Amino acid sequence: MKNIFHIGLAIIIFLSACTTNEENQQKKVELTISAAASLNSALSEIKTKFEQENKHITLFYNTGGSGTLQQQIIQGAPVDVFLSASNDQFNELTKKDFIDKQDQVDLLGNQLVLITNKTTPGPFKQFSELQEGNIKKVAIGTPETVPAGMYAKQTLQNLGLWDLLLPKMIQTKDVRQVLTYVETGNVEAGIVYMTDAKISDKVKVVAVAEPDAHDTIIYPAGIIKSSKNRQEATLFLDYLQTTTAKTIFKKYGFNVLD
């Protein structure tokens, strides 16, 4: 009888250990992804597919201007992966040892465009016409914290328009706010990424900035060194480079970098 009891007890312990191992293997993990606002739509679609394939991982997106996100990371925000719309903010984090070079990749490219409201378009067809008196408000992202705003400023400076347009300039917290201002008719013109213009049926592209008028638009991505979920963060960063993710990025107008 004792032998039967001991055997039964051993089986129970074994099964309990197996169950514990399975639970550990499928431990629920929440990844915090700080990402440039212009990536929001594409990342939302990627989130659905990624979580279907990795049911133990939940993605939490914190989107905004890349400069603001960078400062949050420097101040200790618990972030696992950072996707920036500019090398400037990203490289600063690398220099300050927040991201290792082997844990980063240049992921995407984009274009800078001038937009207006589709229903009530402004009376201009190129950047140079923004200086005309009948154009009252032009929206861009704040250049110091929003990469799209930085690229916009560079473009306008190269065209000799920056100082002329300052009195009518509206600066925003991120590029999506520029899009909203144009959609609602609060400004006649806005400068955003091509990908932002493509997701809206309320705006139209008037002109595309020449690539040599501003720094090359690169979206780098990398794992934050302080991440407590390095394995899952690596899995997500790798997933962003899969055919599935690339197809989604292309769908939203991004240039996929190989």
GROMACS .gro file of C-alpha atoms in nm:
model
  258
    1MET     CA    1   0.000   0.000   0.000
    2LYS     CA    2   0.290   0.233   0.087
    3ASN     CA    3   0.448   0.168  -0.251
    4ILE     CA    4   0.123   0.256  -0.429
    5PHE     CA    5   0.097   0.574  -0.221
    6HIS     CA    6   0.454   0.675  -0.297
    7ILE     CA    7   0.407   0.606  -0.669
    8GLY     CA    8   0.088   0.809  -0.674
    9LEU     CA    9   0.256   1.095  -0.488
   10ALA     CA   10   0.549   1.087  -0.732
   11ILE     CA   11   0.311   1.108  -1.028
   12ILE     CA   12   0.132   1.406  -0.875
   13ILE     CA   13   0.463   1.585  -0.812
   14PHE     CA   14   0.580   1.508  -1.167
   15LEU     CA   15   0.258   1.636  -1.324
   16SER     CA   16   0.270   1.945  -1.106
   17ALA     CA   17   0.627   2.014  -1.217
   18CYS     CA   18   0.528   1.974  -1.585
   19THR     CA   19   0.239   2.215  -1.541
   20THR     CA   20   0.466   2.468  -1.372
   21ASN     CA   21   0.718   2.440  -1.656
   22GLU     CA   22   0.445   2.497  -1.916
   23GLU     CA   23   0.319   2.799  -1.724
   24ASN     CA   24   0.673   2.940  -1.704
   25GLN     CA   25   0.726   2.885  -2.076
   26GLN     CA   26   0.404   3.071  -2.154
   27LYS     CA   27   0.445   3.341  -1.890
   28LYS     CA   28   0.243   3.646  -1.992
   29VAL     CA   29   0.467   3.935  -2.094
   30GLU     CA   30   0.372   4.294  -2.176
   31LEU     CA   31   0.615   4.473  -2.404
   32THR     CA   32   0.622   4.852  -2.399
   33ILE     CA   33   0.702   4.995  -2.741
   34SER     CA   34   0.777   5.367  -2.765
   35ALA     CA   35   0.719   5.462  -3.128
   36ALA     CA   36   0.703   5.771  -3.346
   37ALA     CA   37   0.344   5.887  -3.397
   38SER     CA   38   0.370   5.840  -3.774
   39LEU     CA   39   0.401   5.463  -3.720
   40ASN     CA   40   0.074   5.434  -3.530
   41SER     CA   41  -0.150   5.290  -3.802
   42ALA     CA   42   0.102   5.037  -3.934
   43LEU     CA   43   0.198   4.923  -3.584
   44SER     CA   44  -0.166   4.874  -3.488
   45GLU     CA   45  -0.205   4.623  -3.769
   46ILE     CA   46   0.126   4.457  -3.684
   47LYS     CA   47   0.015   4.426  -3.320
   48THR     CA   48  -0.284   4.212  -3.419
   49LYS     CA   49  -0.077   3.970  -3.625
   50PHE     CA   50   0.214   3.954  -3.380
   51GLU     CA   51  -0.009   3.879  -3.081
   52GLN     CA   52  -0.192   3.608  -3.277
   53GLU     CA   53   0.140   3.434  -3.336
   54ASN     CA   54   0.277   3.505  -2.987
   55LYS     CA   55  -0.019   3.463  -2.755
   56HIS     CA   56   0.187   3.506  -2.437
   57ILE     CA   57   0.300   3.856  -2.542
   58THR     CA   58   0.088   4.172  -2.527
   59LEU     CA   59   0.215   4.486  -2.700
   60PHE     CA   60   0.159   4.825  -2.537
   61TYR     CA   61   0.231   5.121  -2.766
   62ASN     CA   62   0.339   5.460  -2.636
   63THR     CA   63   0.335   5.689  -2.941
   64GLY     CA   64   0.437   6.051  -2.976
   65GLY     CA   65   0.711   6.280  -3.100
   66SER     CA   66   1.046   6.101  -3.111
   67GLY     CA   67   1.216   6.372  -2.905
   68THR     CA   68   0.956   6.344  -2.630
   69LEU     CA   69   0.986   5.964  -2.628
   70GLN     CA   70   1.365   5.994  -2.614
   71GLN     CA   71   1.343   6.216  -2.305
   72GLN     CA   72   1.105   5.972  -2.138
   73ILE     CA   73   1.360   5.693  -2.186
   74ILE     CA   74   1.643   5.909  -2.050
   75GLN     CA   75   1.429   5.986  -1.745
   76GLY     CA   76   1.381   5.615  -1.675
   77ALA     CA   77   1.051   5.524  -1.839
   78PRO     CA   78   1.017   5.141  -1.855
   79VAL     CA   79   1.050   5.091  -2.231
   80ASP     CA   80   1.149   4.770  -2.410
   81VAL     CA   81   1.181   4.883  -2.774
   82PHE     CA   82   1.219   5.231  -2.926
   83LEU     CA   83   1.117   5.315  -3.285
   84SER     CA   84   1.224   5.666  -3.381
   85ALA     CA   85   1.144   5.875  -3.688
   86SER     CA   86   1.495   6.021  -3.684
   87ASN     CA   87   1.852   5.908  -3.630
   88ASP     CA   88   1.923   6.215  -3.415
   89GLN     CA   89   1.720   6.109  -3.110
   90PHE     CA   90   1.811   5.745  -3.158
   91ASN     CA   91   2.185   5.805  -3.189
   92GLU     CA   92   2.176   6.019  -2.877
   93LEU     CA   93   2.039   5.724  -2.681
   94THR     CA   94   2.309   5.500  -2.827
   95LYS     CA   95   2.581   5.747  -2.723
   96LYS     CA   96   2.438   5.760  -2.371
   97ASP     CA   97   2.445   5.378  -2.354
   98PHE     CA   98   2.068   5.324  -2.352
   99ILE     CA   99   2.083   5.109  -2.668
  100ASP     CA  100   2.357   4.870  -2.783
  101LYS     CA  101   2.464   4.894  -3.147
  102GLN     CA  102   2.409   4.520  -3.197
  103ASP     CA  103   2.046   4.559  -3.084
  104GLN     CA  104   1.939   4.816  -3.344
  105VAL     CA  105   1.842   4.831  -3.709
  106ASP     CA  106   1.758   5.098  -3.970
  107LEU     CA  107   1.404   4.987  -4.044
  108LEU     CA  108   1.219   5.229  -4.272
  109GLY     CA  109   1.229   5.539  -4.490
  110ASN     CA  110   0.964   5.802  -4.571
  111GLN     CA  111   0.892   6.116  -4.775
  112LEU     CA  112   0.803   6.467  -4.664
  113VAL     CA  113   0.497   6.626  -4.825
  114LEU     CA  114   0.296   6.947  -4.825
  115ILE     CA  115  -0.077   6.890  -4.771
  116THR     CA  116  -0.401   7.085  -4.767
  117ASN     CA  117  -0.765   7.013  -4.695
  118LYS     CA  118  -0.929   6.813  -4.974
  119THR     CA  119  -1.272   6.980  -4.949
  120THR     CA  120  -1.152   7.337  -4.903
  121PRO     CA  121  -0.798   7.336  -5.044
  122GLY     CA  122  -0.564   7.625  -4.990
  123PRO     CA  123  -0.463   7.841  -5.290
  124PHE     CA  124  -0.114   7.699  -5.339
  125LYS     CA  125   0.051   7.425  -5.543
  126GLN     CA  126   0.410   7.435  -5.418
  127PHE     CA  127   0.614   7.519  -5.108
  128SER     CA  128   0.720   7.861  -5.238
  129GLU     CA  129   0.357   7.980  -5.252
  130LEU     CA  130   0.319   7.941  -4.875
  131GLN     CA  131   0.464   8.291  -4.836
  132GLU     CA  132   0.165   8.446  -5.015
  133GLY     CA  133  -0.050   8.676  -4.803
  134ASN     CA  134  -0.368   8.471  -4.844
  135ILE     CA  135  -0.207   8.176  -4.661
  136LYS     CA  136  -0.264   8.252  -4.294
  137LYS     CA  137  -0.153   7.937  -4.107
  138VAL     CA  138   0.099   7.662  -4.180
  139ALA     CA  139   0.137   7.370  -3.938
  140ILE     CA  140   0.451   7.166  -3.872
  141GLY     CA  141   0.571   6.953  -3.584
  142THR     CA  142   0.789   7.129  -3.327
  143PRO     CA  143   1.137   7.091  -3.484
  144GLU     CA  144   1.316   7.033  -3.152
  145THR     CA  145   1.109   6.726  -3.060
  146VAL     CA  146   0.928   6.612  -3.377
  147PRO     CA  147   1.148   6.473  -3.659
  148ALA     CA  148   0.890   6.561  -3.926
  149GLY     CA  149   0.906   6.918  -3.797
  150MET     CA  150   1.286   6.910  -3.810
  151TYR     CA  151   1.276   6.789  -4.172
  152ALA     CA  152   1.015   7.055  -4.251
  153LYS     CA  153   1.233   7.328  -4.104
  154GLN     CA  154   1.535   7.207  -4.303
  155THR     CA  155   1.329   7.207  -4.624
  156LEU     CA  156   1.191   7.556  -4.565
  157GLN     CA  157   1.537   7.687  -4.477
  158ASN     CA  158   1.679   7.541  -4.798
  159LEU     CA  159   1.403   7.713  -4.993
  160GLY     CA  160   1.466   8.044  -4.813
  161LEU     CA  161   1.117   8.036  -4.661
  162TRP     CA  162   1.170   7.965  -4.292
  163ASP     CA  163   1.203   8.322  -4.163
  164LEU     CA  164   0.924   8.441  -4.391
  165LEU     CA  165   0.683   8.179  -4.263
  166LEU     CA  166   0.757   8.205  -3.889
  167PRO     CA  167   0.474   8.457  -3.823
  168LYS     CA  168   0.215   8.216  -3.966
  169MET     CA  169   0.372   7.894  -3.830
  170ILE     CA  170   0.175   7.665  -3.596
  171GLN     CA  171   0.400   7.411  -3.422
  172THR     CA  172   0.253   7.088  -3.286
  173LYS     CA  173   0.341   6.812  -3.037
  174ASP     CA  174   0.361   6.544  -3.309
  175VAL     CA  175   0.307   6.495  -3.680
  176ARG     CA  176  -0.042   6.349  -3.639
  177GLN     CA  177  -0.159   6.675  -3.483
  178VAL     CA  178  -0.048   6.854  -3.799
  179LEU     CA  179  -0.263   6.613  -3.998
  180THR     CA  180  -0.562   6.680  -3.770
  181TYR     CA  181  -0.527   7.058  -3.805
  182VAL     CA  182  -0.534   7.029  -4.184
  183GLU     CA  183  -0.825   6.781  -4.178
  184THR     CA  184  -1.035   7.015  -3.964
  185GLY     CA  185  -0.946   7.325  -4.164
  186ASN     CA  186  -0.775   7.498  -3.872
  187VAL     CA  187  -0.476   7.562  -4.100
  188GLU     CA  188  -0.453   7.594  -4.477
  189ALA     CA  189  -0.132   7.394  -4.506
  190GLY     CA  190   0.068   7.133  -4.320
  191ILE     CA  191   0.394   6.946  -4.370
  192VAL     CA  192   0.380   6.576  -4.283
  193TYR     CA  193   0.510   6.240  -4.397
  194MET     CA  194   0.366   6.076  -4.706
  195THR     CA  195   0.246   5.792  -4.483
  196ASP     CA  196   0.036   6.035  -4.275
  197ALA     CA  197  -0.127   6.180  -4.584
  198LYS     CA  198  -0.210   5.832  -4.714
  199ILE     CA  199  -0.418   5.734  -4.411
  200SER     CA  200  -0.651   6.034  -4.444
  201ASP     CA  201  -0.929   6.086  -4.697
  202LYS     CA  202  -0.967   6.448  -4.585
  203VAL     CA  203  -0.636   6.583  -4.713
  204LYS     CA  204  -0.451   6.586  -5.041
  205VAL     CA  205  -0.082   6.606  -5.124
  206VAL     CA  206   0.013   6.928  -5.300
  207ALA     CA  207   0.389   6.881  -5.328
  208VAL     CA  208   0.666   6.640  -5.230
  209ALA     CA  209   0.986   6.782  -5.079
  210GLU     CA  210   1.305   6.712  -5.271
  211PRO     CA  211   1.506   6.442  -5.088
  212ASP     CA  212   1.818   6.661  -5.084
  213ALA     CA  213   1.629   6.948  -4.918
  214HIS     CA  214   1.644   6.774  -4.580
  215ASP     CA  215   1.832   6.500  -4.397
  216THR     CA  216   1.756   6.146  -4.512
  217ILE     CA  217   1.445   6.022  -4.334
  218ILE     CA  218   1.536   5.703  -4.148
  219TYR     CA  219   1.333   5.513  -3.888
  220PRO     CA  220   1.574   5.321  -3.663
  221ALA     CA  221   1.452   5.065  -3.409
  222GLY     CA  222   1.631   4.914  -3.112
  223ILE     CA  223   1.604   4.736  -2.778
  224ILE     CA  224   1.651   4.943  -2.463
  225LYS     CA  225   1.933   4.795  -2.252
  226SER     CA  226   1.730   4.816  -1.929
  227SER     CA  227   1.449   4.601  -2.075
  228LYS     CA  228   1.348   4.318  -1.842
  229ASN     CA  229   1.197   4.133  -2.139
  230ARG     CA  230   1.499   4.109  -2.369
  231GLN     CA  231   1.399   3.775  -2.524
  232GLU     CA  232   1.051   3.899  -2.616
  233ALA     CA  233   1.187   4.238  -2.725
  234THR     CA  234   1.428   4.062  -2.961
  235LEU     CA  235   1.140   3.854  -3.093
  236PHE     CA  236   0.942   4.170  -3.171
  237LEU     CA  237   1.237   4.351  -3.331
  238ASP     CA  238   1.298   4.047  -3.551
  239TYR     CA  239   0.927   4.034  -3.639
  240LEU     CA  240   0.942   4.394  -3.765
  241GLN     CA  241   1.185   4.269  -4.030
  242THR     CA  242   0.970   3.978  -4.150
  243THR     CA  243   0.787   3.967  -4.482
  244THR     CA  244   0.455   4.003  -4.298
  245ALA     CA  245   0.560   4.326  -4.124
  246LYS     CA  246   0.731   4.465  -4.435
  247THR     CA  247   0.412   4.412  -4.636
  248ILE     CA  248   0.216   4.611  -4.380
  249PHE     CA  249   0.471   4.893  -4.373
  250LYS     CA  250   0.464   4.914  -4.754
  251LYS     CA  251   0.083   4.920  -4.746
  252TYR     CA  252   0.100   5.240  -4.540
  253GLY     CA  253   0.355   5.400  -4.773
  254PHE     CA  254   0.683   5.340  -4.593
  255ASN     CA  255   1.002   5.256  -4.778
  256VAL     CA  256   1.134   4.931  -4.634
  257LEU     CA  257   1.511   4.933  -4.590
  258ASP     CA  258   1.701   4.609  -4.653
   0.00000   0.00000   0.00000
